[in-house]
Amino acid sequence: MALRQNAGPLEWVSGDAAGARAARPRVRLLGGFALTCGNASIALPLAARRVVAFLALLRRPLSRTYVAGSLWLDASESRSHASLRSCLWRLNRAGHPIVDAATDTLSLSTGVAVDVDDMVTRAGALLGHPGCDGAPELNHQVFLDDLLPDWYEDWVLVERERLRQLRLHALEALAERLLVMGRLSQAIEVAQAAVRAEPLRESAHRCLIQVYLSEGNASEACRQYAIYRALLARELGLEPSDKIKSLLPPSA
Amino acid sequence: MAPIGPEPVGVLVLRAWIEGNHSDGLRVRILKLTDAESGGEPEQMAAATIEQACEIVRTWLVEFTARAAAVNDQ
């Protein structure tokens, strides 16, 4: 059943109302913003999305002044606070506890799940980070998407690059794990994703070359090496390292 | 109250890593956003030495201040 609130921009666009209200709200930041609860997606105006994304990334109580000043850089203090109050009012009408608003501080409600946290935990399990126990993730989909790819504010850019570095490590670790397990076609897919995420990263190219060689495909390995070598020469005027050269057959 | 902005704001993000833990393995991916207010996709550059990275940063700051001065003069 679709539920629609007529007044204001907040609306349920799909899903069962009772089920949605019982479910835990989820914020998706990887690959683009979405706020859902159960099967229902919660449509928010851009300003309210920015507030939710900001709180979801920083994950600690933040002063209202800091949030308003960070998100409305070109507004006066009184104007930015008014914009923030308007967003909080709209979020409050969502019918779910998304933001905990204290007198002076704001934070994402503890019951709200954030996909970035999930990705970081799965990456940590692959990379053996302390506190990230459990079976490592063998599905690489969670590591494919950039943080809020069409947002270009400073607080997003910095966090996006930090998470990209983590994704790269996770993808390479996963490709190596799949290679050891003999799941070569999956390993190729994952290593290719690592190369796409940062084409200058030699360890990603090395990983892909190793997988090609393991499946007996020397020509693909040589082609990948040639791609990397040309890119490195064009972008940085450098030659590949001996470590990656040594992977190739002597005749290459 | 005093405005928080609207002074010109630019963003430069450097993501650096060391290839193979070699002394010459420095790689730096640099994202340049000259006008953070209006957004737009950042320009990307890369460097492989500290000097190259510093030169990119220096050039960016020169361009940014010149652009900011031009905006102020309008």
mmCIF file of C-alpha atoms in Angstrom:
data_model
loop_
_atom_site.group_PDB
_atom_site.id
_atom_site.type_symbol
_atom_site.label_atom_id
_atom_site.label_comp_id
_atom_site.label_asym_id
_atom_site.label_seq_id
_atom_site.Cartn_x
_atom_site.Cartn_y
_atom_site.Cartn_z
ATOM 1 C CA MET A 1 0.000 0.000 0.000
ATOM 2 C CA ALA A 2 1.338 3.400 -0.886
ATOM 3 C CA LEU A 3 0.964 6.094 1.718
ATOM 4 C CA ARG A 4 1.250 9.722 0.761
ATOM 5 C CA GLN A 5 1.258 12.740 3.004
ATOM 6 C CA ASN A 6 -0.347 15.538 1.081
ATOM 7 C CA ALA A 7 0.986 18.452 3.061
ATOM 8 C CA GLY A 8 4.650 19.297 2.490
ATOM 9 C CA PRO A 9 7.391 17.600 0.539
ATOM 10 C CA LEU A 10 7.712 14.576 2.810
ATOM 11 C CA GLU A 11 5.939 11.545 1.453
ATOM 12 C CA TRP A 12 5.977 7.820 1.524
ATOM 13 C CA VAL A 13 6.287 6.751 -2.046
ATOM 14 C CA SER A 14 5.932 3.009 -1.650
ATOM 15 C CA GLY A 15 5.570 0.212 0.822
ATOM 16 C CA ASP A 16 3.299 -0.920 3.579
ATOM 17 C CA ALA A 17 2.715 1.746 6.202
ATOM 18 C CA ALA A 18 2.454 -0.472 9.256
ATOM 19 C CA GLY A 19 5.489 -2.533 8.272
ATOM 20 C CA ALA A 20 7.471 0.545 7.448
ATOM 21 C CA ARG A 21 6.766 2.119 10.795
ATOM 22 C CA ALA A 22 7.928 -0.991 12.625
ATOM 23 C CA ALA A 23 11.155 -1.235 10.607
ATOM 24 C CA ARG A 24 14.449 0.458 11.283
ATOM 25 C CA PRO A 25 15.200 3.537 9.177
ATOM 26 C CA ARG A 26 18.196 3.123 6.851
ATOM 27 C CA VAL A 27 20.337 5.820 5.310
ATOM 28 C CA ARG A 28 22.113 4.980 2.058
ATOM 29 C CA LEU A 29 25.059 7.198 1.198
ATOM 30 C CA LEU A 30 27.063 4.900 -1.112
ATOM 31 C CA GLY A 31 26.069 5.367 -4.734
ATOM 32 C CA GLY A 32 23.631 8.164 -3.859
ATOM 33 C CA PHE A 33 21.394 9.306 -1.031
ATOM 34 C CA ALA A 34 18.323 7.372 0.035
ATOM 35 C CA LEU A 35 16.360 7.177 3.256
ATOM 36 C CA THR A 36 14.178 4.121 3.646
ATOM 37 C CA CYS A 37 12.208 2.356 6.284
ATOM 38 C CA GLY A 38 11.206 -1.175 5.517
ATOM 39 C CA ASN A 39 9.998 -1.143 1.938
ATOM 40 C CA ALA A 40 9.109 2.525 2.041
ATOM 41 C CA SER A 41 11.384 5.226 0.750
ATOM 42 C CA ILE A 42 11.164 8.580 2.465
ATOM 43 C CA ALA A 43 11.472 11.503 0.077
ATOM 44 C CA LEU A 44 13.229 14.520 1.556
ATOM 45 C CA PRO A 45 14.078 17.927 0.156
ATOM 46 C CA LEU A 46 17.769 18.386 -0.628
ATOM 47 C CA ALA A 47 18.448 20.540 2.433
ATOM 48 C CA ALA A 48 17.086 17.863 4.776
ATOM 49 C CA ARG A 49 19.089 15.183 2.930
ATOM 50 C CA ARG A 50 22.251 17.200 3.538
ATOM 51 C CA VAL A 51 21.501 17.372 7.265
ATOM 52 C CA VAL A 52 20.907 13.619 7.480
ATOM 53 C CA ALA A 53 24.032 12.831 5.417
ATOM 54 C CA PHE A 54 26.175 15.199 7.489
ATOM 55 C CA LEU A 55 25.053 13.642 10.776
ATOM 56 C CA ALA A 56 25.328 10.107 9.335
ATOM 57 C CA LEU A 57 28.942 10.674 8.321
ATOM 58 C CA LEU A 58 30.182 12.465 11.419
ATOM 59 C CA ARG A 59 28.323 10.134 13.792
ATOM 60 C CA ARG A 60 28.654 12.142 16.976
ATOM 61 C CA PRO A 61 26.594 14.842 18.645
ATOM 62 C CA LEU A 62 27.292 18.131 16.864
ATOM 63 C CA SER A 63 26.399 21.616 17.956
ATOM 64 C CA ARG A 64 23.569 23.228 16.023
ATOM 65 C CA THR A 65 25.866 26.148 15.245
ATOM 66 C CA TYR A 66 28.464 23.824 13.715
ATOM 67 C CA VAL A 67 25.897 21.993 11.594
ATOM 68 C CA ALA A 68 24.252 25.208 10.415
ATOM 69 C CA GLY A 69 27.603 26.863 9.690
ATOM 70 C CA SER A 70 28.917 23.840 7.796
ATOM 71 C CA LEU A 71 25.849 23.317 5.633
ATOM 72 C CA TRP A 72 24.852 26.928 4.917
ATOM 73 C CA LEU A 73 28.260 28.508 4.381
ATOM 74 C CA ASP A 74 26.999 31.580 2.582
ATOM 75 C CA ALA A 75 24.166 32.446 4.962
ATOM 76 C CA SER A 76 24.169 34.617 8.060
ATOM 77 C CA GLU A 77 24.138 32.827 11.393
ATOM 78 C CA SER A 78 20.473 33.602 12.030
ATOM 79 C CA ARG A 79 19.510 32.565 8.499
ATOM 80 C CA SER A 80 21.463 29.285 8.658
ATOM 81 C CA HIS A 81 19.878 28.427 12.010
ATOM 82 C CA ALA A 82 16.450 29.123 10.544
ATOM 83 C CA SER A 83 17.192 26.837 7.591
ATOM 84 C CA LEU A 84 18.342 24.126 9.981
ATOM 85 C CA ARG A 85 15.184 24.455 12.098
ATOM 86 C CA SER A 86 13.093 24.134 8.953
ATOM 87 C CA CYS A 87 14.915 20.926 7.991
ATOM 88 C CA LEU A 88 14.485 19.464 11.472
ATOM 89 C CA TRP A 89 10.781 20.236 11.341
ATOM 90 C CA ARG A 90 10.489 18.403 8.023
ATOM 91 C CA LEU A 91 12.499 15.441 9.341
ATOM 92 C CA ASN A 92 10.316 15.312 12.410
ATOM 93 C CA ARG A 93 7.309 14.875 10.151
ATOM 94 C CA ALA A 94 8.816 11.745 8.590
ATOM 95 C CA GLY A 95 7.180 9.729 11.335
ATOM 96 C CA HIS A 96 10.445 8.036 12.321
ATOM 97 C CA PRO A 97 13.124 9.054 14.784
ATOM 98 C CA ILE A 98 15.907 10.065 12.384
ATOM 99 C CA VAL A 99 17.599 12.932 14.191
ATOM 100 C CA ASP A 100 17.970 13.338 17.947
ATOM 101 C CA ALA A 101 17.629 17.046 18.544
ATOM 102 C CA ALA A 102 18.783 18.210 21.979
ATOM 103 C CA THR A 103 18.799 21.830 23.064
ATOM 104 C CA ASP A 104 22.258 22.562 21.708
ATOM 105 C CA THR A 105 23.271 19.453 19.785
ATOM 106 C CA LEU A 106 22.105 17.201 16.966
ATOM 107 C CA SER A 107 22.951 13.602 16.202
ATOM 108 C CA LEU A 108 21.627 10.778 14.087
ATOM 109 C CA SER A 109 19.238 8.652 16.112
ATOM 110 C CA THR A 110 20.849 5.491 17.397
ATOM 111 C CA GLY A 111 18.216 3.328 15.716
ATOM 112 C CA VAL A 112 19.113 4.549 12.225
ATOM 113 C CA ALA A 113 21.316 2.205 10.160
ATOM 114 C CA VAL A 114 23.871 3.707 7.777
ATOM 115 C CA ASP A 115 25.280 1.747 4.825
ATOM 116 C CA VAL A 116 28.734 3.311 5.270
ATOM 117 C CA ASP A 117 29.014 1.696 8.709
ATOM 118 C CA ASP A 118 28.148 -1.659 7.158
ATOM 119 C CA MET A 119 30.748 -1.236 4.403
ATOM 120 C CA VAL A 120 33.443 -0.219 6.901
ATOM 121 C CA THR A 121 32.690 -3.266 9.061
ATOM 122 C CA ARG A 122 32.807 -5.630 6.061
ATOM 123 C CA ALA A 123 36.043 -4.064 4.836
ATOM 124 C CA GLY A 124 37.477 -4.378 8.326
ATOM 125 C CA ALA A 125 36.626 -8.090 8.413
ATOM 126 C CA LEU A 126 38.436 -8.609 5.093
ATOM 127 C CA LEU A 127 41.451 -6.612 6.196
ATOM 128 C CA GLY A 128 41.626 -8.118 9.703
ATOM 129 C CA HIS A 129 40.956 -4.858 11.503
ATOM 130 C CA PRO A 130 40.516 -5.209 15.270
ATOM 131 C CA GLY A 131 36.894 -5.375 16.327
ATOM 132 C CA CYS A 132 35.682 -6.412 12.861
ATOM 133 C CA ASP A 133 35.210 -10.105 13.487
ATOM 134 C CA GLY A 134 33.043 -12.466 11.523
ATOM 135 C CA ALA A 135 33.303 -14.183 8.186
ATOM 136 C CA PRO A 136 34.804 -11.883 5.548
ATOM 137 C CA GLU A 137 32.456 -10.687 2.839
ATOM 138 C CA LEU A 138 32.943 -12.457 -0.513
ATOM 139 C CA ASN A 139 30.454 -10.294 -2.361
ATOM 140 C CA HIS A 140 32.154 -7.181 -3.649
ATOM 141 C CA GLN A 141 29.027 -5.147 -4.461
ATOM 142 C CA VAL A 142 29.210 -3.305 -1.163
ATOM 143 C CA PHE A 143 32.662 -1.964 -2.117
ATOM 144 C CA LEU A 144 31.771 -0.653 -5.577
ATOM 145 C CA ASP A 145 30.065 2.648 -4.977
ATOM 146 C CA ASP A 146 31.498 6.038 -4.149
ATOM 147 C CA LEU A 147 30.160 8.084 -1.280
ATOM 148 C CA LEU A 148 27.454 10.496 -2.516
ATOM 149 C CA PRO A 149 28.982 10.609 -6.003
ATOM 150 C CA ASP A 150 27.238 13.750 -7.224
ATOM 151 C CA TRP A 151 27.876 15.840 -4.092
ATOM 152 C CA TYR A 152 30.931 18.111 -4.154
ATOM 153 C CA GLU A 153 31.008 19.831 -0.786
ATOM 154 C CA ASP A 154 34.244 19.737 1.188
ATOM 155 C CA TRP A 155 32.901 17.553 4.002
ATOM 156 C CA VAL A 156 31.804 14.987 1.408
ATOM 157 C CA LEU A 157 34.979 15.118 -0.701
ATOM 158 C CA VAL A 158 37.320 14.391 2.185
ATOM 159 C CA GLU A 159 35.216 11.533 3.520
ATOM 160 C CA ARG A 160 34.723 10.147 -0.002
ATOM 161 C CA GLU A 161 38.490 9.910 -0.524
ATOM 162 C CA ARG A 162 39.006 8.296 2.884
ATOM 163 C CA LEU A 163 36.362 5.684 2.112
ATOM 164 C CA ARG A 164 37.695 5.181 -1.419
ATOM 165 C CA GLN A 165 41.073 4.211 0.050
ATOM 166 C CA LEU A 166 39.366 1.716 2.346
ATOM 167 C CA ARG A 167 37.316 0.309 -0.567
ATOM 168 C CA LEU A 168 40.482 -0.101 -2.630
ATOM 169 C CA HIS A 169 42.198 -2.085 0.109
ATOM 170 C CA ALA A 170 39.093 -4.207 0.590
ATOM 171 C CA LEU A 171 38.731 -4.923 -3.137
ATOM 172 C CA GLU A 172 42.373 -5.960 -3.464
ATOM 173 C CA ALA A 173 42.184 -8.141 -0.349
ATOM 174 C CA LEU A 174 39.011 -9.746 -1.665
ATOM 175 C CA ALA A 175 40.518 -10.388 -5.113
ATOM 176 C CA GLU A 176 43.527 -12.048 -3.503
ATOM 177 C CA ARG A 177 41.266 -14.173 -1.316
ATOM 178 C CA LEU A 178 39.196 -15.258 -4.315
ATOM 179 C CA LEU A 179 42.387 -16.044 -6.238
ATOM 180 C CA VAL A 180 43.560 -18.334 -3.434
ATOM 181 C CA MET A 181 40.129 -19.975 -3.401
ATOM 182 C CA GLY A 182 40.369 -20.587 -7.144
ATOM 183 C CA ARG A 183 37.305 -18.455 -7.924
ATOM 184 C CA LEU A 184 39.093 -16.793 -10.802
ATOM 185 C CA SER A 185 36.257 -15.181 -12.751
ATOM 186 C CA GLN A 186 35.037 -13.509 -9.556
ATOM 187 C CA ALA A 187 38.597 -12.493 -8.715
ATOM 188 C CA ILE A 188 38.951 -10.832 -12.135
ATOM 189 C CA GLU A 189 35.739 -8.894 -11.625
ATOM 190 C CA VAL A 190 36.853 -7.658 -8.217
ATOM 191 C CA ALA A 191 40.387 -6.771 -9.335
ATOM 192 C CA GLN A 192 38.956 -4.876 -12.313
ATOM 193 C CA ALA A 193 36.759 -2.921 -9.904
ATOM 194 C CA ALA A 194 39.862 -2.022 -7.881
ATOM 195 C CA VAL A 195 41.636 -0.810 -11.032
ATOM 196 C CA ARG A 196 38.619 1.284 -12.025
ATOM 197 C CA ALA A 197 38.457 2.867 -8.559
ATOM 198 C CA GLU A 198 42.092 4.043 -8.793
ATOM 199 C CA PRO A 199 43.807 3.414 -12.134
ATOM 200 C CA LEU A 200 47.198 4.557 -10.804
ATOM 201 C CA ARG A 201 47.283 1.953 -8.092
ATOM 202 C CA GLU A 202 49.915 -0.593 -9.080
ATOM 203 C CA SER A 203 48.857 -3.148 -6.487
ATOM 204 C CA ALA A 204 45.425 -3.327 -8.139
ATOM 205 C CA HIS A 205 46.932 -3.902 -11.600
ATOM 206 C CA ARG A 206 49.332 -6.447 -10.091
ATOM 207 C CA CYS A 207 46.448 -8.315 -8.550
ATOM 208 C CA LEU A 208 44.565 -8.414 -11.851
ATOM 209 C CA ILE A 209 47.665 -9.595 -13.727
ATOM 210 C CA GLN A 210 48.192 -12.373 -11.178
ATOM 211 C CA VAL A 211 44.647 -13.598 -11.679
ATOM 212 C CA TYR A 212 45.012 -13.571 -15.487
ATOM 213 C CA LEU A 213 48.224 -15.578 -15.178
ATOM 214 C CA SER A 214 46.577 -18.039 -12.790
ATOM 215 C CA GLU A 215 43.944 -18.831 -15.381
ATOM 216 C CA GLY A 216 46.697 -19.305 -17.978
ATOM 217 C CA ASN A 217 45.888 -16.118 -19.851
ATOM 218 C CA ALA A 218 49.300 -14.582 -20.432
ATOM 219 C CA SER A 219 48.152 -12.357 -23.281
ATOM 220 C CA GLU A 220 45.544 -10.656 -21.075
ATOM 221 C CA ALA A 221 48.194 -10.232 -18.375
ATOM 222 C CA CYS A 222 50.543 -8.574 -20.884
ATOM 223 C CA ARG A 223 47.728 -6.366 -22.191
ATOM 224 C CA GLN A 224 46.892 -5.220 -18.653
ATOM 225 C CA TYR A 225 50.553 -4.469 -18.004
ATOM 226 C CA ALA A 226 50.704 -2.412 -21.221
ATOM 227 C CA ILE A 227 47.618 -0.429 -20.161
ATOM 228 C CA TYR A 228 49.153 0.341 -16.778
ATOM 229 C CA ARG A 229 52.531 1.191 -18.268
ATOM 230 C CA ALA A 230 50.992 3.657 -20.748
ATOM 231 C CA LEU A 231 48.870 5.267 -18.036
ATOM 232 C CA LEU A 232 51.819 5.671 -15.676
ATOM 233 C CA ALA A 233 53.952 7.207 -18.429
ATOM 234 C CA ARG A 234 51.203 9.597 -19.459
ATOM 235 C CA GLU A 235 50.157 10.733 -15.973
ATOM 236 C CA LEU A 236 53.408 10.645 -14.030
ATOM 237 C CA GLY A 237 56.230 10.042 -16.505
ATOM 238 C CA LEU A 238 57.205 6.869 -14.641
ATOM 239 C CA GLU A 239 57.947 3.248 -15.476
ATOM 240 C CA PRO A 240 56.208 0.380 -13.641
ATOM 241 C CA SER A 241 58.140 -1.175 -10.764
ATOM 242 C CA ASP A 242 60.308 -4.285 -11.073
ATOM 243 C CA LYS A 243 57.790 -6.048 -8.847
ATOM 244 C CA ILE A 244 55.023 -5.891 -11.440
ATOM 245 C CA LYS A 245 57.402 -6.499 -14.367
ATOM 246 C CA SER A 246 58.662 -9.663 -12.711
ATOM 247 C CA LEU A 247 55.166 -11.171 -12.801
ATOM 248 C CA LEU A 248 55.204 -11.372 -16.586
ATOM 249 C CA PRO A 249 56.722 -14.182 -18.630
ATOM 250 C CA PRO A 250 60.320 -13.415 -19.737
ATOM 251 C CA SER A 251 59.233 -13.240 -23.390
ATOM 252 C CA ALA A 252 56.694 -10.452 -22.684
ATOM 253 C CA MET B 1 24.863 39.095 12.960
ATOM 254 C CA ALA B 2 28.107 38.687 11.079
ATOM 255 C CA PRO B 3 27.796 36.505 7.958
ATOM 256 C CA ILE B 4 29.556 33.136 7.931
ATOM 257 C CA GLY B 5 30.288 33.707 4.220
ATOM 258 C CA PRO B 6 30.263 34.484 1.419
ATOM 259 C CA GLU B 7 34.039 34.591 1.017
ATOM 260 C CA PRO B 8 35.341 32.467 -1.883
ATOM 261 C CA VAL B 9 35.849 28.857 -0.802
ATOM 262 C CA GLY B 10 37.944 26.280 -2.625
ATOM 263 C CA VAL B 11 38.742 22.704 -1.677
ATOM 264 C CA LEU B 12 41.869 20.721 -2.436
ATOM 265 C CA VAL B 13 41.971 17.095 -1.322
ATOM 266 C CA LEU B 14 45.137 14.995 -1.460
ATOM 267 C CA ARG B 15 44.942 11.221 -1.169
ATOM 268 C CA ALA B 16 48.432 9.768 -0.920
ATOM 269 C CA TRP B 17 49.706 6.229 -0.780
ATOM 270 C CA ILE B 18 53.007 4.396 -1.131
ATOM 271 C CA GLU B 19 53.237 1.734 -3.817
ATOM 272 C CA GLY B 20 54.880 -1.414 -2.514
ATOM 273 C CA ASN B 21 56.370 0.448 0.466
ATOM 274 C CA HIS B 22 59.200 1.617 -1.820
ATOM 275 C CA SER B 23 61.068 4.826 -1.143
ATOM 276 C CA ASP B 24 60.083 6.052 -4.622
ATOM 277 C CA GLY B 25 56.556 4.669 -4.435
ATOM 278 C CA LEU B 26 54.760 7.865 -3.463
ATOM 279 C CA ARG B 27 51.544 8.445 -5.404
ATOM 280 C CA VAL B 28 49.239 11.379 -4.785
ATOM 281 C CA ARG B 29 45.780 11.805 -6.247
ATOM 282 C CA ILE B 30 44.741 15.448 -6.053
ATOM 283 C CA LEU B 31 41.161 16.691 -6.361
ATOM 284 C CA LYS B 32 40.791 20.393 -7.056
ATOM 285 C CA LEU B 33 37.541 22.235 -6.489
ATOM 286 C CA THR B 34 38.200 25.907 -7.090
ATOM 287 C CA ASP B 35 34.691 27.106 -6.335
ATOM 288 C CA ALA B 36 33.193 25.046 -3.519
ATOM 289 C CA GLU B 37 30.088 27.233 -3.388
ATOM 290 C CA SER B 38 28.896 26.427 -6.881
ATOM 291 C CA GLY B 39 30.040 22.810 -6.802
ATOM 292 C CA GLY B 40 30.816 20.955 -10.016
ATOM 293 C CA GLU B 41 32.990 17.941 -10.498
ATOM 294 C CA PRO B 42 36.520 18.365 -9.113
ATOM 295 C CA GLU B 43 39.441 18.366 -11.529
ATOM 296 C CA GLN B 44 41.777 15.449 -10.865
ATOM 297 C CA MET B 45 45.563 15.440 -11.014
ATOM 298 C CA ALA B 46 48.281 13.053 -9.888
ATOM 299 C CA ALA B 47 51.819 13.387 -8.573
ATOM 300 C CA ALA B 48 54.616 10.960 -7.797
ATOM 301 C CA THR B 49 56.988 13.162 -5.794
ATOM 302 C CA ILE B 50 56.634 15.578 -2.910
ATOM 303 C CA GLU B 51 57.906 18.361 -5.171
ATOM 304 C CA GLN B 52 55.288 17.651 -7.854
ATOM 305 C CA ALA B 53 52.504 17.580 -5.274
ATOM 306 C CA CYS B 54 53.704 20.814 -3.649
ATOM 307 C CA GLU B 55 53.919 22.493 -7.059
ATOM 308 C CA ILE B 56 50.333 21.508 -7.858
ATOM 309 C CA VAL B 57 49.209 22.854 -4.480
ATOM 310 C CA ARG B 58 51.163 26.088 -4.983
ATOM 311 C CA THR B 59 49.784 26.618 -8.490
ATOM 312 C CA TRP B 60 46.275 25.961 -7.260
ATOM 313 C CA LEU B 61 46.623 28.490 -4.434
ATOM 314 C CA VAL B 62 47.955 31.119 -6.859
ATOM 315 C CA GLU B 63 45.036 30.507 -9.230
ATOM 316 C CA PHE B 64 42.558 30.460 -6.366
ATOM 317 C CA THR B 65 43.732 33.754 -4.846
ATOM 318 C CA ALA B 66 43.801 35.406 -8.272
ATOM 319 C CA ARG B 67 40.279 34.245 -8.939
ATOM 320 C CA ALA B 68 39.129 35.383 -5.490
ATOM 321 C CA ALA B 69 40.710 38.800 -6.056
ATOM 322 C CA ALA B 70 38.951 39.094 -9.395
ATOM 323 C CA VAL B 71 35.614 38.274 -7.766
ATOM 324 C CA ASN B 72 36.213 40.874 -5.018
ATOM 325 C CA ASP B 73 37.037 43.522 -7.619
ATOM 326 C CA GLN B 74 33.734 43.056 -9.399
#
